[in-house]
């Protein structure tokens, strides 16, 4: 039997895991709403494993507390693991497993959704028409057909986005440390060329020391005037201050963000009756050509089903003493 404590559980997480759990009688799961942080890590005492999502704080202090309380496995029900101190976990003998690719199309389709909404000002049109205002001022967009898309990071999600862009009749440029052999229609170029040639730039590389603030004043200056930027990867890829400066300088035709640097306290919370401590989100939202969603690229039925299945399989692999490619070292 493996006892797992789920942190940061939303109703849709529970529904999707409970639907499959009967097939795994050796897994005992308790669900909790609190996020996993140093303040809540002690609650895992008596459990073999914890299950955390993307906005939990699984840094050094949390990992140490989990270890002190007997936890041997961290199950991440997400792909990214930049929020986990992997070295510390490994050093303390805690195994970390993730769900590397649950539905790349879910995120890629959302990225294109953001690009289209921001380009054609669908967010504004929705509100305007509800007010019986049928005017078109400020709504002018441009065709994606025949334009150039630049995909930064052509792994699973980037590849899916490249295919979506090709479907729109775009020329597709790619930048990655490794070329994806499946993408024979993508022209691999340097980052400089992505910046200078793309009408739509979509970010799909992970957040690492190397990619932190990849989009900043210097790289924004190298972009085409009137470019559309979409980030569905991680907020830290874009230096928000410089992005705001670029938006104010009319560099961008539109910007679509599913992630942004100060999302941490907002993600998946209803804060509609609060006065937010940060003005960054409000400033971004004040621009007519910016569309923001709350880290929901993954949020489709197919993705949730794949996440629960792989997470439960990961738990079983641990219980059976097996190794899995989903382990992060
Ligand atoms: P992946 O590992 O399949 O692909 C990432 C690609 O980025 C790889 O091809 C890698 O070589 C490349 N890369 C690494 N460092 C790079 C660099 N310095 N410059 C250019 N390319 C670089 O990962 P996947 O599944 O495609 O996910 C990509 C990212 O999407 C994740 O790291 C995660 O942050 C984000 N994500 C966002 C979600 C959302 O809900 N918005 C959901 C799932 C993932």
Coordinates of C-alpha atoms in Angstrom, one line a residue, residues 123 217 239-250 252 255 257 260-262 266 276-292:
X123 CA -11.4 39.7 -25.9
X217 CA 14.9 44.8 -23.8
X239 CA 11.2 40.1 -18.3
X240 CA 7.9 41.7 -17.6
X241 CA 9.2 45.2 -17.1
X242 CA 10.9 45.2 -20.5
X243 CA 7.8 43.7 -22.1
X244 CA 5.7 46.5 -20.8
X245 CA 8.3 49.0 -22.1
X246 CA 8.1 47.3 -25.5
X247 CA 4.3 47.4 -25.5
X248 CA 4.3 51.1 -24.6
X249 CA 6.8 51.7 -27.4
X250 CA 4.2 50.1 -29.8
X252 CA 4.1 44.6 -30.3
X255 CA 0.7 39.8 -26.7
X257 CA 0.3 35.3 -22.0
X260 CA 3.8 35.7 -16.4
X261 CA 6.3 36.4 -13.7
X262 CA 4.0 37.4 -10.9
X266 CA -3.0 34.3 -8.6
X276 CA -3.9 42.8 -5.5
X277 CA -0.5 43.5 -4.1
X278 CA 1.2 43.7 -7.5
X279 CA 0.4 46.2 -10.1
X280 CA 2.2 44.3 -12.9
X281 CA -0.8 42.2 -13.9
X282 CA -3.1 45.2 -13.8
X283 CA -0.7 47.2 -16.0
X284 CA -0.5 44.4 -18.5
X285 CA -4.3 44.1 -18.5
X286 CA -4.6 47.8 -19.1
X287 CA -3.3 47.4 -22.7
X288 CA -5.9 46.8 -25.4
X289 CA -3.7 44.4 -27.3
X290 CA -2.8 42.0 -24.4
X291 CA -4.7 38.9 -23.5
X292 CA -3.9 37.0 -20.3

